[in-house]
Amino acid sequence: MSIELKNVTYTYSPGTAYEIHALKDINLSIPDGQFIGIIGHTGSGKSTLIQHFNALIRPTSGTITYNGEDIWGEKYDRRALRSEVGLVFQYPEYQLFESTVLADVMYGTLNSGMSKAEAEQAAREALALVNISEEYFEYSPFDLSGGQKKRVALAGILAYKPEILILDEPVAGMDPKSKRELFALIRRLHEERNITVIFVSHDMKDVYEIADRILVMGQGKLVYDGAVDQAFGTPEIVEKLGLEMPEMAMFREALLPEIRLTARSMAGVIDELRDYIQ
Ligand code: ADP
Ligand code: MG
């Protein structure tokens, strides 16, 4: 499974006074099994970019292939692609609308042609994955907490059993506890099911904590593509990109230069350090 973008550009409202060049000559390859963070300021093109990955937006120029096939080819099955490449929009909780949680999670898969029995089975499994217990299945989605709503919305995408999961700013506005739980869940999906995860955020700390590879968007261009550790471990890169160095990276620079730690074990060390200091 892999997505490749070659010379992709995207222009909103071309030929009008409102023309916006949202993506400029993007080249990138997303192989199987990676955990990718996409960062960049608001308006840099992150959301536009990810909607190209599952053919919600057609590039103005350039090509996009999935497993070597042009997804805009005449006979290409884009509906099947959208089941394999699941996209969770920002604030997905606003898109819940069915009368019960279970019905909401079944909605998409039913519409994509699954039988009712299959869709229900898939929904039950997906809800279990996001830790929504059966007692909530007949609730109205509107009676859930914010964090539960987000998880139900995520289950609606997981019900497709996607190979690739794209999350657009999933933790925006979340309290620290819900955020930690969602991070743990996404990591589990990545590690246990080998799902490729593409995680969009404008918070460097989040990306540093959770992703292995980072794509930095700036004014419609892909300005950096590389390992997270390398990006944040190299002050020149941080400076060049105008990024703020996450505090964990600064700790590593200042206190533990001799230890090569991964971002993940680093988070644990920092917690211990904090406990020790307090
Ligand atoms: P990000 O997700 O990084 O905030 P977006 O991809 O949403 O960036 O936006 C990239 C650029 O495209 C911005 O200038 C934004 O105003 C513009 N844009 C985004 N969506 C639309 C749209 N539906 N119509 C017109 N312009 C848009
Ligand atoms: Mg966005």
mmCIF file of C-alpha atoms and ligand atoms in Angstrom:
data_model
loop_
_atom_site.group_PDB
_atom_site.id
_atom_site.type_symbol
_atom_site.label_atom_id
_atom_site.label_comp_id
_atom_site.label_asym_id
_atom_site.label_seq_id
_atom_site.Cartn_x
_atom_site.Cartn_y
_atom_site.Cartn_z
ATOM 1 C CA MET A 1 0.000 0.000 0.000
ATOM 2 C CA SER A 2 1.466 3.329 -0.889
ATOM 3 C CA ILE A 3 0.388 6.781 -1.960
ATOM 4 C CA GLU A 4 2.544 8.810 -4.316
ATOM 5 C CA LEU A 5 2.072 12.433 -5.261
ATOM 6 C CA LYS A 6 3.936 13.811 -8.269
ATOM 7 C CA ASN A 7 4.015 17.531 -8.996
ATOM 8 C CA VAL A 8 0.631 18.034 -7.396
ATOM 9 C CA THR A 9 -0.828 21.520 -7.405
ATOM 10 C CA TYR A 10 -4.233 22.660 -6.308
ATOM 11 C CA THR A 11 -5.901 25.984 -6.955
ATOM 12 C CA TYR A 12 -9.187 27.040 -5.384
ATOM 13 C CA SER A 13 -11.462 29.113 -7.658
ATOM 14 C CA PRO A 14 -9.047 29.152 -10.599
ATOM 15 C CA GLY A 15 -9.387 32.020 -13.017
ATOM 16 C CA THR A 16 -11.369 34.179 -10.618
ATOM 17 C CA ALA A 17 -10.464 37.078 -8.381
ATOM 18 C CA TYR A 18 -10.579 34.600 -5.470
ATOM 19 C CA GLU A 19 -7.968 32.253 -6.899
ATOM 20 C CA ILE A 20 -5.826 30.644 -4.185
ATOM 21 C CA HIS A 21 -2.843 28.443 -4.926
ATOM 22 C CA ALA A 22 -3.304 26.129 -1.979
ATOM 23 C CA LEU A 23 -0.781 23.462 -3.065
ATOM 24 C CA LYS A 24 2.348 24.076 -5.113
ATOM 25 C CA ASP A 25 4.296 21.270 -6.737
ATOM 26 C CA ILE A 26 3.997 18.659 -4.008
ATOM 27 C CA ASN A 27 6.077 15.502 -4.383
ATOM 28 C CA LEU A 28 5.907 12.830 -1.767
ATOM 29 C CA SER A 29 5.595 9.150 -1.143
ATOM 30 C CA ILE A 30 3.794 7.459 1.703
ATOM 31 C CA PRO A 31 4.790 3.814 2.027
ATOM 32 C CA ASP A 32 3.092 1.244 4.182
ATOM 33 C CA GLY A 33 3.143 1.331 7.955
ATOM 34 C CA GLN A 34 4.472 4.792 8.684
ATOM 35 C CA PHE A 35 3.288 7.220 11.322
ATOM 36 C CA ILE A 36 3.381 10.630 9.707
ATOM 37 C CA GLY A 37 2.745 14.004 11.273
ATOM 38 C CA ILE A 38 1.818 16.958 9.087
ATOM 39 C CA ILE A 39 2.356 20.380 10.574
ATOM 40 C CA GLY A 40 2.200 23.950 9.375
ATOM 41 C CA HIS A 41 0.457 27.183 10.175
ATOM 42 C CA THR A 42 -3.223 27.719 9.533
ATOM 43 C CA GLY A 43 -3.763 28.182 5.808
ATOM 44 C CA SER A 44 -0.545 26.393 4.823
ATOM 45 C CA GLY A 45 -2.434 23.702 2.899
ATOM 46 C CA LYS A 46 -2.608 20.759 5.327
ATOM 47 C CA SER A 47 -6.318 20.058 4.958
ATOM 48 C CA THR A 48 -6.232 20.564 1.209
ATOM 49 C CA LEU A 49 -3.316 18.134 0.950
ATOM 50 C CA ILE A 50 -4.884 15.295 2.901
ATOM 51 C CA GLN A 51 -8.137 15.490 0.964
ATOM 52 C CA HIS A 52 -6.089 14.583 -2.086
ATOM 53 C CA PHE A 53 -5.023 11.316 -0.448
ATOM 54 C CA ASN A 54 -8.477 9.770 -0.706
ATOM 55 C CA ALA A 55 -9.656 11.549 -3.827
ATOM 56 C CA LEU A 56 -11.997 14.016 -2.155
ATOM 57 C CA ILE A 57 -10.185 16.722 -4.085
ATOM 58 C CA ARG A 58 -8.865 16.337 -7.592
ATOM 59 C CA PRO A 59 -5.505 17.988 -8.194
ATOM 60 C CA THR A 60 -5.417 20.917 -10.587
ATOM 61 C CA SER A 61 -2.273 19.358 -12.047
ATOM 62 C CA GLY A 62 0.047 16.486 -11.222
ATOM 63 C CA THR A 63 -0.718 12.846 -10.486
ATOM 64 C CA ILE A 64 -1.641 10.781 -7.481
ATOM 65 C CA THR A 65 -1.250 7.038 -7.432
ATOM 66 C CA TYR A 66 -2.366 4.473 -4.890
ATOM 67 C CA ASN A 67 -0.511 1.188 -5.137
ATOM 68 C CA GLY A 68 0.805 2.339 -8.478
ATOM 69 C CA GLU A 69 -2.575 3.147 -10.016
ATOM 70 C CA ASP A 70 -3.667 6.627 -11.001
ATOM 71 C CA ILE A 71 -6.586 7.391 -8.686
ATOM 72 C CA TRP A 72 -8.018 9.802 -11.242
ATOM 73 C CA GLY A 73 -7.848 7.211 -14.011
ATOM 74 C CA GLU A 74 -11.118 6.756 -15.888
ATOM 75 C CA LYS A 75 -11.972 3.349 -14.452
ATOM 76 C CA TYR A 76 -10.478 3.800 -11.014
ATOM 77 C CA ASP A 77 -12.805 2.866 -8.134
ATOM 78 C CA ARG A 78 -12.599 5.917 -5.899
ATOM 79 C CA ARG A 79 -15.321 4.670 -3.588
ATOM 80 C CA ALA A 80 -13.187 1.633 -2.746
ATOM 81 C CA LEU A 81 -10.225 3.947 -2.255
ATOM 82 C CA ARG A 82 -12.193 5.980 0.287
ATOM 83 C CA SER A 83 -12.854 2.815 2.287
ATOM 84 C CA GLU A 84 -9.154 1.993 2.356
ATOM 85 C CA VAL A 85 -7.960 5.510 3.042
ATOM 86 C CA GLY A 86 -10.110 6.759 5.918
ATOM 87 C CA LEU A 87 -10.239 10.456 6.593
ATOM 88 C CA VAL A 88 -11.470 11.861 9.893
ATOM 89 C CA PHE A 89 -12.258 15.543 9.431
ATOM 90 C CA GLN A 90 -11.499 18.208 11.949
ATOM 91 C CA TYR A 91 -14.339 18.404 14.490
ATOM 92 C CA PRO A 92 -15.949 15.191 13.194
ATOM 93 C CA GLU A 93 -18.370 15.318 16.113
ATOM 94 C CA TYR A 94 -20.342 17.986 14.227
ATOM 95 C CA GLN A 95 -21.100 15.407 11.567
ATOM 96 C CA LEU A 96 -22.873 12.949 13.842
ATOM 97 C CA PHE A 97 -26.543 13.016 13.013
ATOM 98 C CA GLU A 98 -28.187 9.588 13.297
ATOM 99 C CA SER A 99 -30.586 8.839 16.120
ATOM 100 C CA THR A 100 -28.314 6.309 17.834
ATOM 101 C CA VAL A 101 -24.595 5.791 18.233
ATOM 102 C CA LEU A 102 -24.711 2.398 16.537
ATOM 103 C CA ALA A 103 -26.695 3.730 13.562
ATOM 104 C CA ASP A 104 -24.249 6.585 13.177
ATOM 105 C CA VAL A 105 -21.230 4.324 13.046
ATOM 106 C CA MET A 106 -23.013 2.061 10.520
ATOM 107 C CA TYR A 107 -24.066 4.927 8.268
ATOM 108 C CA GLY A 108 -20.989 5.157 6.067
ATOM 109 C CA THR A 109 -20.337 1.464 5.589
ATOM 110 C CA LEU A 110 -24.010 0.818 4.799
ATOM 111 C CA ASN A 111 -23.862 3.494 2.127
ATOM 112 C CA SER A 112 -20.696 2.040 0.686
ATOM 113 C CA GLY A 113 -22.526 -1.222 0.043
ATOM 114 C CA MET A 114 -21.974 -3.395 3.117
ATOM 115 C CA SER A 115 -24.925 -5.542 4.129
ATOM 116 C CA LYS A 116 -26.759 -4.544 7.285
ATOM 117 C CA ALA A 117 -25.385 -7.497 9.229
ATOM 118 C CA GLU A 118 -21.817 -6.806 8.091
ATOM 119 C CA ALA A 119 -22.140 -3.101 8.827
ATOM 120 C CA GLU A 120 -23.448 -3.792 12.305
ATOM 121 C CA GLN A 121 -20.654 -6.252 13.025
ATOM 122 C CA ALA A 122 -18.064 -3.754 11.760
ATOM 123 C CA ALA A 123 -19.632 -0.970 13.835
ATOM 124 C CA ARG A 124 -19.594 -3.069 16.995
ATOM 125 C CA GLU A 125 -15.929 -3.916 16.491
ATOM 126 C CA ALA A 126 -15.024 -0.305 15.756
ATOM 127 C CA LEU A 127 -16.867 0.941 18.836
ATOM 128 C CA ALA A 128 -15.037 -1.611 20.958
ATOM 129 C CA LEU A 129 -11.741 -0.358 19.541
ATOM 130 C CA VAL A 130 -12.488 3.208 20.596
ATOM 131 C CA ASN A 131 -13.686 2.052 24.018
ATOM 132 C CA ILE A 132 -17.350 2.905 23.663
ATOM 133 C CA SER A 133 -19.154 0.202 25.593
ATOM 134 C CA GLU A 134 -22.393 -1.425 24.538
ATOM 135 C CA GLU A 135 -24.509 0.528 27.011
ATOM 136 C CA TYR A 136 -24.030 3.597 24.800
ATOM 137 C CA PHE A 137 -24.999 1.973 21.500
ATOM 138 C CA GLU A 138 -28.620 3.095 21.696
ATOM 139 C CA TYR A 139 -27.816 6.558 23.054
ATOM 140 C CA SER A 140 -28.361 9.591 20.893
ATOM 141 C CA PRO A 141 -24.881 10.795 19.835
ATOM 142 C CA PHE A 142 -25.910 14.233 21.090
ATOM 143 C CA ASP A 143 -26.080 12.954 24.660
ATOM 144 C CA LEU A 144 -22.417 11.962 24.720
ATOM 145 C CA SER A 145 -19.479 13.966 26.042
ATOM 146 C CA GLY A 146 -17.238 15.782 23.570
ATOM 147 C CA GLY A 147 -14.513 13.140 23.824
ATOM 148 C CA GLN A 148 -17.017 10.311 23.335
ATOM 149 C CA LYS A 149 -18.448 12.039 20.268
ATOM 150 C CA LYS A 150 -15.016 12.276 18.720
ATOM 151 C CA ARG A 151 -14.433 8.581 19.374
ATOM 152 C CA VAL A 152 -17.792 7.644 17.844
ATOM 153 C CA ALA A 153 -16.925 9.695 14.766
ATOM 154 C CA LEU A 154 -13.575 7.906 14.578
ATOM 155 C CA ALA A 155 -15.359 4.552 14.883
ATOM 156 C CA GLY A 156 -17.423 5.484 11.817
ATOM 157 C CA ILE A 157 -14.193 5.570 9.828
ATOM 158 C CA LEU A 158 -12.590 2.558 11.538
ATOM 159 C CA ALA A 159 -15.666 0.507 10.603
ATOM 160 C CA TYR A 160 -14.320 0.496 7.046
ATOM 161 C CA LYS A 161 -11.149 -1.202 8.362
ATOM 162 C CA PRO A 162 -8.958 1.303 6.578
ATOM 163 C CA GLU A 163 -5.341 0.599 5.644
ATOM 164 C CA ILE A 164 -4.549 4.265 6.060
ATOM 165 C CA LEU A 165 -6.059 6.525 8.688
ATOM 166 C CA ILE A 166 -5.872 10.282 8.234
ATOM 167 C CA LEU A 167 -6.806 12.521 11.145
ATOM 168 C CA ASP A 168 -7.178 16.262 10.615
ATOM 169 C CA GLU A 169 -6.284 18.085 13.836
ATOM 170 C CA PRO A 170 -7.888 15.377 15.967
ATOM 171 C CA VAL A 171 -6.832 16.776 19.321
ATOM 172 C CA ALA A 172 -7.656 20.432 18.686
ATOM 173 C CA GLY A 173 -9.495 21.729 21.719
ATOM 174 C CA MET A 174 -9.145 18.503 23.703
ATOM 175 C CA ASP A 175 -8.287 18.422 27.389
ATOM 176 C CA PRO A 176 -4.956 16.734 28.249
ATOM 177 C CA LYS A 177 -6.547 13.513 29.488
ATOM 178 C CA SER A 178 -8.729 12.950 26.407
ATOM 179 C CA LYS A 179 -5.712 13.793 24.294
ATOM 180 C CA ARG A 180 -3.548 11.188 26.000
ATOM 181 C CA GLU A 181 -6.292 8.593 25.566
ATOM 182 C CA LEU A 182 -6.688 9.388 21.887
ATOM 183 C CA PHE A 183 -2.922 9.242 21.351
ATOM 184 C CA ALA A 184 -2.806 5.858 23.058
ATOM 185 C CA LEU A 185 -5.648 4.611 20.880
ATOM 186 C CA ILE A 186 -4.075 5.817 17.635
ATOM 187 C CA ARG A 187 -0.741 4.295 18.579
ATOM 188 C CA ARG A 188 -2.428 1.013 19.363
ATOM 189 C CA LEU A 189 -4.135 0.989 15.960
ATOM 190 C CA HIS A 190 -0.821 1.736 14.339
ATOM 191 C CA GLU A 191 1.143 -0.879 16.221
ATOM 192 C CA GLU A 192 -1.356 -3.724 16.475
ATOM 193 C CA ARG A 193 -3.046 -3.370 13.104
ATOM 194 C CA ASN A 194 -0.155 -1.857 11.226
ATOM 195 C CA ILE A 195 -2.390 0.978 10.032
ATOM 196 C CA THR A 196 -0.544 3.822 8.351
ATOM 197 C CA VAL A 197 -1.403 6.958 10.289
ATOM 198 C CA ILE A 198 -1.316 10.503 8.941
ATOM 199 C CA PHE A 199 -1.808 12.928 11.765
ATOM 200 C CA VAL A 200 -2.362 16.622 11.067
ATOM 201 C CA SER A 201 -1.642 19.167 13.737
ATOM 202 C CA HIS A 202 -0.460 22.710 14.149
ATOM 203 C CA ASP A 203 1.160 21.762 17.440
ATOM 204 C CA MET A 204 4.779 20.710 17.118
ATOM 205 C CA LYS A 205 4.767 19.013 20.508
ATOM 206 C CA ASP A 206 2.017 16.630 19.501
ATOM 207 C CA VAL A 207 3.744 15.634 16.314
ATOM 208 C CA TYR A 208 7.042 15.209 18.091
ATOM 209 C CA GLU A 209 5.434 12.950 20.639
ATOM 210 C CA ILE A 210 3.515 10.713 18.314
ATOM 211 C CA ALA A 211 4.935 10.660 14.776
ATOM 212 C CA ASP A 212 8.047 9.122 13.222
ATOM 213 C CA ARG A 213 8.147 11.180 10.074
ATOM 214 C CA ILE A 214 7.164 14.777 9.695
ATOM 215 C CA LEU A 215 5.923 16.767 6.735
ATOM 216 C CA VAL A 216 6.033 20.508 7.177
ATOM 217 C CA MET A 217 3.734 22.622 5.023
ATOM 218 C CA GLY A 218 4.414 26.295 4.441
ATOM 219 C CA GLN A 219 2.372 28.468 2.078
ATOM 220 C CA GLY A 220 1.254 25.550 -0.024
ATOM 221 C CA LYS A 221 4.695 24.006 -0.328
ATOM 222 C CA LEU A 222 6.168 20.942 1.320
ATOM 223 C CA VAL A 223 9.098 22.612 3.034
ATOM 224 C CA TYR A 224 10.429 19.656 5.011
ATOM 225 C CA ASP A 225 10.004 15.901 4.826
ATOM 226 C CA GLY A 226 12.059 13.736 7.145
ATOM 227 C CA ALA A 227 12.422 11.911 10.424
ATOM 228 C CA VAL A 228 10.910 13.660 13.419
ATOM 229 C CA ASP A 229 13.954 13.075 15.575
ATOM 230 C CA GLN A 230 16.192 14.550 12.946
ATOM 231 C CA ALA A 231 14.014 17.605 12.450
ATOM 232 C CA PHE A 232 13.772 18.515 16.090
ATOM 233 C CA GLY A 233 17.212 17.250 17.040
ATOM 234 C CA THR A 234 18.858 19.600 14.561
ATOM 235 C CA PRO A 235 18.660 23.225 15.689
ATOM 236 C CA GLU A 236 19.473 24.492 12.175
ATOM 237 C CA ILE A 237 16.479 22.671 10.730
ATOM 238 C CA VAL A 238 14.277 23.944 13.524
ATOM 239 C CA GLU A 239 15.481 27.461 12.880
ATOM 240 C CA LYS A 240 15.236 27.234 9.130
ATOM 241 C CA LEU A 241 11.672 26.032 9.325
ATOM 242 C CA GLY A 242 10.762 28.657 11.858
ATOM 243 C CA LEU A 243 9.543 25.931 14.169
ATOM 244 C CA GLU A 244 9.490 26.227 17.868
ATOM 245 C CA MET A 245 11.537 23.491 19.409
ATOM 246 C CA PRO A 246 9.369 21.292 21.614
ATOM 247 C CA GLU A 247 10.404 21.335 25.213
ATOM 248 C CA MET A 248 11.264 17.655 25.122
ATOM 249 C CA ALA A 249 13.840 18.246 22.422
ATOM 250 C CA MET A 250 15.312 21.097 24.418
ATOM 251 C CA PHE A 251 15.593 18.854 27.452
ATOM 252 C CA ARG A 252 17.426 16.319 25.371
ATOM 253 C CA GLU A 253 19.777 18.949 23.980
ATOM 254 C CA ALA A 254 20.507 20.428 27.356
ATOM 255 C CA LEU A 255 20.508 17.510 29.750
ATOM 256 C CA LEU A 256 20.920 14.233 28.016
ATOM 257 C CA PRO A 257 23.112 14.714 24.991
ATOM 258 C CA GLU A 258 24.848 11.397 25.474
ATOM 259 C CA ILE A 259 21.690 9.353 25.375
ATOM 260 C CA ARG A 260 20.057 8.505 22.094
ATOM 261 C CA LEU A 261 16.424 8.225 23.020
ATOM 262 C CA THR A 262 13.420 7.845 20.864
ATOM 263 C CA ALA A 263 10.711 10.449 21.112
ATOM 264 C CA ARG A 264 8.493 7.995 22.924
ATOM 265 C CA SER A 265 10.792 6.863 25.674
ATOM 266 C CA MET A 266 11.771 10.501 25.976
ATOM 267 C CA ALA A 267 8.249 11.405 26.986
ATOM 268 C CA GLY A 268 8.506 8.917 29.842
ATOM 269 C CA VAL A 269 11.844 10.306 30.952
ATOM 270 C CA ILE A 270 10.503 13.836 31.027
ATOM 271 C CA ASP A 271 7.563 12.732 33.150
ATOM 272 C CA GLU A 272 9.983 11.106 35.587
ATOM 273 C CA LEU A 273 12.132 14.203 35.641
ATOM 274 C CA ARG A 274 9.077 16.293 36.413
ATOM 275 C CA ASP A 275 8.079 13.981 39.246
ATOM 276 C CA TYR A 276 11.622 14.162 40.587
ATOM 277 C CA ILE A 277 11.706 17.949 40.445
ATOM 278 C CA GLN A 278 8.309 18.369 42.117
HETATM 279 P P1 ADP B 1 -4.661 24.352 6.646
HETATM 280 O O1 ADP B 1 -5.432 23.089 6.772
HETATM 281 O O2 ADP B 1 -3.176 24.173 6.742
HETATM 282 O O3 ADP B 1 -5.143 25.409 7.596
HETATM 283 P P2 ADP B 1 -6.082 24.701 4.142
HETATM 284 O O4 ADP B 1 -5.727 23.573 3.256
HETATM 285 O O5 ADP B 1 -7.386 24.667 4.817
HETATM 286 O O6 ADP B 1 -4.892 24.944 5.172
HETATM 287 O O7 ADP B 1 -6.032 26.049 3.302
HETATM 288 C C1 ADP B 1 -5.020 26.345 2.339
HETATM 289 C C2 ADP B 1 -5.419 27.622 1.612
HETATM 290 O O8 ADP B 1 -6.585 27.374 0.829
HETATM 291 C C3 ADP B 1 -5.782 28.781 2.531
HETATM 292 O O9 ADP B 1 -5.383 29.981 1.908
HETATM 293 C C4 ADP B 1 -7.285 28.695 2.622
HETATM 294 O O10 ADP B 1 -7.857 29.960 2.870
HETATM 295 C C5 ADP B 1 -7.657 28.207 1.231
HETATM 296 N N1 ADP B 1 -8.880 27.372 1.234
HETATM 297 C C6 ADP B 1 -9.110 26.267 1.985
HETATM 298 N N2 ADP B 1 -10.316 25.746 1.723
HETATM 299 C C7 ADP B 1 -10.860 26.539 0.768
HETATM 300 C C8 ADP B 1 -12.095 26.529 0.061
HETATM 301 N N3 ADP B 1 -13.010 25.576 0.274
HETATM 302 N N4 ADP B 1 -12.325 27.512 -0.848
HETATM 303 C C9 ADP B 1 -11.402 28.470 -1.066
HETATM 304 N N5 ADP B 1 -10.211 28.533 -0.453
HETATM 305 C C10 ADP B 1 -9.939 27.596 0.460
HETATM 306 MG MG MG B 2 -6.876 22.533 8.188
#
